[in-house]
Amino acid sequence: MLVDLPTPAAPVSFAEDRARTAGRVLLSARTPESAAMPADLVRPWLAEQARRGEYRVTPVPFSLLRGWHFEEDGNLRHESGRFFSVEGLHVTADGLPPGGRRQPIIVQPEVGLLGIVAREIDGVLHFLMQAKMEPGNINSFQLSPTVQATRSNFTGVHRGRRIPFLDLFLERGRSRVLVDVLQSEQADWFLAKRNRNMIVEIDEDVETGEEFRWLTLGQLLRLLRLDNVVNMDSRSVLACLPTAGAGPRAADGPDDTGVLRSFHDPAAPSVHGMSEILSWLTGVRAVRELDQRRVPLREIEEDGWLFSGTEIGHRSGRRFRVIGADVAASNREVGSWTQPMIQPQVPGLMALLVKRIRGTLHALVQARVDVGHLNVAELAPTVHCRPADHTGPGREPFPPFLADVLTAPAERFRYDGVQSEEGGRFYHAENRYAVVEAPDDFPEELPPDYAWLTFAQLTELLAHGNYLNVELRTLVVCAHTLY
Amino acid sequence: MLVDLPTPAAPVSFAEDRARTAGRVLLSARTPESAAMPADLVRPWLAEQARRGEYRVTPVPFSLLRGWHFEEDGNLRHESGRFFSVEGLHVTADGLPPGGRRQPIIVQPEVGLLGIVAREIDGVLHFLMQAKMEPGNINSFQLSPTVQATRSNFTGVHRGRRIPFLDLFLERGRSRVLVDVLQSEQADWFLAKRNRNMIVEIDEDVETGEEFRWLTLGQLLRLLRLDNVVNMDSRSVLACLPTAGAGPRAADGPDDTGVLRSFHDPAAPSVHGMSEILSWLTGVRAVRELDQRRVPLREIEEDGWLFSGTEIGHRSGRRFRVIGADVAASNREVGSWTQPMIQPQVPGLMALLVKRIRGTLHALVQARVDVGHLNVAELAPTVHCRPADHTGPGREPFPPFLADVLTAPAERFRYDGVQSEEGGRFYHAENRYAVVEAPDDFPEELPPDYAWLTFAQLTELLAHGNYLNVELRTLVVCAHTLY
């Protein structure tokens, strides 16, 4: 293993190793402008890319999907047996009826790669971002990681073009690893799906095409203030950057809300120590029941799912639909293709309540059980729901803290934006993401599955997989905009 | 959450918190004798318990299992729908034939609790161990954790007696958590099974029955030198004790082999840093394929499994058998019961090659893909196999390093013992566990899925679940006997 990797000159502990990177991450976050790519030019460049990359995405009946078909058991698969399939999932869990519940689910056992190449320019870390079209995006082109590839992509099942920069991630020796961890994706739509989130650093410049640009973290944070510009994969990978122990730079300037301390000081006063936090999550995972079984897709009819030639949807009109899409694009590894997609019926609301406690900003997270989770529960935003599911006929009760977010005055929204979920599998899936300051009189007593964590605690957990769900990872990177 | 938990007076980092425990663990490991229970009396006490606890275990036809039956799909289940079931598992993975392979598997989505109560006696951590009968044990009574319970146990499905000390683990406030993590069990026989491994510390003495004794870690390590005394659950939990940063005590005395430094110095010279190690394992998990699908048990016939009234076994005579067992015991929550069990055909060999590198003892581990893994790959011993599978007609090729272990001279075996696997599910399942010194001329070049780690790196990984498999956890605790 790793024989081709340079061995560090002097041994350092894991924490020291991560703290060194954290210091450089903080400097990059505080660099809102760069000669490599002036911030003002990012949006015109993205618009230009969109003009050059022609494409169209058309919902089509399942019968027009090429290479995809419903098998005997009703599952929707590709003839190659690869990519992904749409199957039935039968889940038994606390809170569901005794017999459990069935729904469609995307099964994709292959782990994909979401990789960003990093490089110091003028002493500041820059990240090589790509303007990339994804069929599900509402605005088509967004900033994606340098490389965004399924295993099928790089083993050639796609028969597509060579993926630029892939070798920097797969063949070590020319790069150093800053981030490398498997993280989960939407657990309502995917069964135990994970992607490899990577950032590798190189020392020398590389030749890049017109669709790539080097940006500082500070520039990316400004773009995160805009709707639907930084794609989900980029947000997921950037969230995994270490922040704890960034060093004296973190003490620069005033920190009235305790956000700098929260991200960068691993010994900041906190409500809980890390041992307590891990023990709490272990307890939730041990006590809550989650039994998942893949079943023939047709079985879900018994739970109210309706099949037509153009969609599989729930008779309640809630939840989501499986549809077919025909995609033609010039700027993509393959010129045109068809595929099934998931389309949510309504947008979600992902909100993180934050509060200054003992001088450190804390985030209120929940240990959430979701049907597709690999390991029962993951930490999720304070509010993780589709608000429309809680209104109208047949509505479900309000989840905890939803009312607090919906009624919070505008000035308490420290971050508020609409961001897209993964455009390769989800069609027009948008969520509102918000970081909301809790009022001073916010109750100290919490429901049992909720806890206050600092951002350094969250980013330290991100060194490992399946602790933070993808929606919370987006909010972690959005919270970087608070300092 | 945790509102009843005492908040630490001063914030400490996770590493500091664990280092404090590590120092106390080291002191306990170096205390081979205790007034609480003289070491010489442990075996006579265990023998006395065995005399008092009458029981018999008889293999019986499946038709005599009470409450268990083969369902329409052939799966073997309990009428309550709880405990566990024996189902079919269809696995597609690299190295298997293109259509994958099917086998029986135990499905037990419930997480059990393996809990040890700890207490300082005369300033030294003692662990409250229980003499416990398990039906599969070859010698019936072994040292088990204070509490060993399935969720069914404590929610009353067993309709058994109240479990002593359970409340110390479930209702916090009277105890402090030293260890709390979900860890995997045998991935060849269980589908994604995990148990909650816990150690909680109390300040005041508690009343214990005759079947309980307080022992130091040093005493337990001496008992580990004996065959089949410390049960698998105890070994699993004790392995999770933190060791890194134990402090100046670790420097006491000579450390010719670098084993003390390996366990206790988190900045000891090592072949790889932790970031590299995590990145390597992430890579294996991302690149290797593992698609698991539960199928009706009857389907496994097509892969050579034969069903009779008394067993389900493979026609090759290799692998393992599913059998029925009738158990009658006085010393158990329930007086008598029947259940299915797994019986391996031959014992396994679990060997860890160790070598002093840069003054620190390193252990050679593999990133192993197994059919039942939750997360594709876990770290496993250097050699993890059944040697008999690699001899005789239809044998498989030798795995890497098996020949090195089988031909190593006796003086290179630093630890060598026979230990039982979990006696609640496995019938007479024994493995040989060995820690073997690699010769000086051991090749530096390793196969891609193998790496040298220090023991502190291994115990730091054990703060999180599913990094080390259960066989490697046994070897980690056995390696404590080396200093």
PDB file of C-alpha atoms in Angstrom, chain B residues 200-296:
ATOM      1  CA  VAL B 200     -19.197   2.960  31.825  1.00  0.00           C
ATOM      2  CA  GLU B 201     -17.459   3.992  35.018  1.00  0.00           C
ATOM      3  CA  ILE B 202     -19.125   4.325  38.391  1.00  0.00           C
ATOM      4  CA  ASP B 203     -17.765   5.862  41.577  1.00  0.00           C
ATOM      5  CA  GLU B 204     -19.536   3.830  44.212  1.00  0.00           C
ATOM      6  CA  ASP B 205     -19.530   0.140  44.801  1.00  0.00           C
ATOM      7  CA  VAL B 206     -22.551  -1.835  43.669  1.00  0.00           C
ATOM      8  CA  GLU B 207     -23.951  -5.071  44.953  1.00  0.00           C
ATOM      9  CA  THR B 208     -22.996  -7.958  42.701  1.00  0.00           C
ATOM     10  CA  GLY B 209     -23.997 -11.588  42.603  1.00  0.00           C
ATOM     11  CA  GLU B 210     -21.736 -14.601  42.842  1.00  0.00           C
ATOM     12  CA  GLU B 211     -21.401 -14.694  39.058  1.00  0.00           C
ATOM     13  CA  PHE B 212     -19.656 -11.279  38.957  1.00  0.00           C
ATOM     14  CA  ARG B 213     -16.048 -10.332  39.779  1.00  0.00           C
ATOM     15  CA  TRP B 214     -14.016  -7.100  39.584  1.00  0.00           C
ATOM     16  CA  LEU B 215     -10.779  -7.649  37.631  1.00  0.00           C
ATOM     17  CA  THR B 216      -7.981  -5.343  36.498  1.00  0.00           C
ATOM     18  CA  LEU B 217      -7.012  -5.216  32.848  1.00  0.00           C
ATOM     19  CA  GLY B 218      -3.717  -6.841  33.875  1.00  0.00           C
ATOM     20  CA  GLN B 219      -5.607  -9.803  35.300  1.00  0.00           C
ATOM     21  CA  LEU B 220      -7.739 -10.060  32.176  1.00  0.00           C
ATOM     22  CA  LEU B 221      -4.630 -10.002  29.997  1.00  0.00           C
ATOM     23  CA  ARG B 222      -3.202 -12.946  31.951  1.00  0.00           C
ATOM     24  CA  LEU B 223      -6.452 -14.824  31.441  1.00  0.00           C
ATOM     25  CA  LEU B 224      -6.244 -14.062  27.724  1.00  0.00           C
ATOM     26  CA  ARG B 225      -3.082 -16.173  27.678  1.00  0.00           C
ATOM     27  CA  LEU B 226      -5.371 -19.129  28.387  1.00  0.00           C
ATOM     28  CA  ASP B 227      -7.612 -20.721  25.773  1.00  0.00           C
ATOM     29  CA  ASN B 228     -11.350 -20.006  25.772  1.00  0.00           C
ATOM     30  CA  VAL B 229     -11.621 -18.053  29.039  1.00  0.00           C
ATOM     31  CA  VAL B 230     -12.292 -14.448  27.957  1.00  0.00           C
ATOM     32  CA  ASN B 231     -15.262 -14.495  25.607  1.00  0.00           C
ATOM     33  CA  MET B 232     -15.487 -12.708  22.286  1.00  0.00           C
ATOM     34  CA  ASP B 233     -17.759  -9.959  23.542  1.00  0.00           C
ATOM     35  CA  SER B 234     -15.334  -9.101  26.352  1.00  0.00           C
ATOM     36  CA  ARG B 235     -12.408  -9.063  23.953  1.00  0.00           C
ATOM     37  CA  SER B 236     -14.323  -6.819  21.560  1.00  0.00           C
ATOM     38  CA  VAL B 237     -15.234  -4.285  24.234  1.00  0.00           C
ATOM     39  CA  LEU B 238     -11.808  -4.204  25.906  1.00  0.00           C
ATOM     40  CA  ALA B 239     -10.121  -3.690  22.531  1.00  0.00           C
ATOM     41  CA  CYS B 240     -11.978  -0.381  22.238  1.00  0.00           C
ATOM     42  CA  LEU B 241     -10.247   1.111  25.297  1.00  0.00           C
ATOM     43  CA  PRO B 242      -8.191   4.142  24.254  1.00  0.00           C
ATOM     44  CA  THR B 243      -4.402   3.828  24.628  1.00  0.00           C
ATOM     45  CA  ALA B 244      -2.923   6.802  22.763  1.00  0.00           C
ATOM     46  CA  GLY B 245      -1.362   9.497  24.905  1.00  0.00           C
ATOM     47  CA  ALA B 246      -1.175   7.430  28.094  1.00  0.00           C
ATOM     48  CA  GLY B 247       1.636   9.734  29.163  1.00  0.00           C
ATOM     49  CA  PRO B 248       4.939   9.306  30.961  1.00  0.00           C
ATOM     50  CA  ARG B 249       4.024   5.931  32.437  1.00  0.00           C
ATOM     51  CA  ALA B 250       4.424   4.474  28.957  1.00  0.00           C
ATOM     52  CA  ALA B 251       8.112   5.386  29.046  1.00  0.00           C
ATOM     53  CA  ASP B 252       8.758   3.375  32.217  1.00  0.00           C
ATOM     54  CA  GLY B 253      11.155   0.515  31.768  1.00  0.00           C
ATOM     55  CA  PRO B 254      12.760  -0.781  28.620  1.00  0.00           C
ATOM     56  CA  ASP B 255      10.771  -1.019  25.403  1.00  0.00           C
ATOM     57  CA  ASP B 256      13.030  -3.115  23.212  1.00  0.00           C
ATOM     58  CA  THR B 257      10.321  -4.122  20.811  1.00  0.00           C
ATOM     59  CA  GLY B 258       8.620  -0.733  20.698  1.00  0.00           C
ATOM     60  CA  VAL B 259       5.317  -2.176  21.842  1.00  0.00           C
ATOM     61  CA  LEU B 260       4.721   0.376  24.609  1.00  0.00           C
ATOM     62  CA  ARG B 261       5.459   3.220  22.252  1.00  0.00           C
ATOM     63  CA  SER B 262       3.221   1.601  19.656  1.00  0.00           C
ATOM     64  CA  PHE B 263       0.215   1.491  21.973  1.00  0.00           C
ATOM     65  CA  HIS B 264       0.692   4.701  23.896  1.00  0.00           C
ATOM     66  CA  ASP B 265       2.532   7.346  21.870  1.00  0.00           C
ATOM     67  CA  PRO B 266       0.242   8.957  19.280  1.00  0.00           C
ATOM     68  CA  ALA B 267       3.240  10.733  17.722  1.00  0.00           C
ATOM     69  CA  ALA B 268       5.493   7.654  17.621  1.00  0.00           C
ATOM     70  CA  PRO B 269       7.416   7.287  14.378  1.00  0.00           C
ATOM     71  CA  SER B 270       5.090   5.372  12.072  1.00  0.00           C
ATOM     72  CA  VAL B 271       5.081   4.233   8.488  1.00  0.00           C
ATOM     73  CA  HIS B 272       1.923   6.196   7.692  1.00  0.00           C
ATOM     74  CA  GLY B 273       0.070   9.134   9.162  1.00  0.00           C
ATOM     75  CA  MET B 274      -3.597   8.729  10.036  1.00  0.00           C
ATOM     76  CA  SER B 275      -4.722  10.820   7.038  1.00  0.00           C
ATOM     77  CA  GLU B 276      -2.888   8.428   4.734  1.00  0.00           C
ATOM     78  CA  ILE B 277      -4.424   5.425   6.449  1.00  0.00           C
ATOM     79  CA  LEU B 278      -7.969   6.761   6.200  1.00  0.00           C
ATOM     80  CA  SER B 279      -7.370   7.704   2.576  1.00  0.00           C
ATOM     81  CA  TRP B 280      -6.084   4.206   1.798  1.00  0.00           C
ATOM     82  CA  LEU B 281      -9.133   2.542   3.362  1.00  0.00           C
ATOM     83  CA  THR B 282     -11.461   5.028   1.651  1.00  0.00           C
ATOM     84  CA  GLY B 283      -9.854   4.066  -1.644  1.00  0.00           C
ATOM     85  CA  VAL B 284     -10.435   0.365  -1.064  1.00  0.00           C
ATOM     86  CA  ARG B 285     -14.046   1.004  -0.101  1.00  0.00           C
ATOM     87  CA  ALA B 286     -14.568   3.157  -3.183  1.00  0.00           C
ATOM     88  CA  VAL B 287     -12.936   0.920  -5.765  1.00  0.00           C
ATOM     89  CA  ARG B 288     -14.004  -2.550  -4.625  1.00  0.00           C
ATOM     90  CA  GLU B 289     -17.483  -3.700  -5.550  1.00  0.00           C
ATOM     91  CA  LEU B 290     -19.839  -5.188  -2.975  1.00  0.00           C
ATOM     92  CA  ASP B 291     -23.534  -5.486  -3.807  1.00  0.00           C
ATOM     93  CA  GLN B 292     -25.571  -7.352  -1.186  1.00  0.00           C
ATOM     94  CA  ARG B 293     -29.130  -8.501  -1.680  1.00  0.00           C
ATOM     95  CA  ARG B 294     -31.250 -10.521   0.734  1.00  0.00           C
ATOM     96  CA  VAL B 295     -32.952 -13.361  -1.147  1.00  0.00           C
ATOM     97  CA  PRO B 296     -35.212 -16.252  -0.136  1.00  0.00           C
TER      98      PRO B 296
END
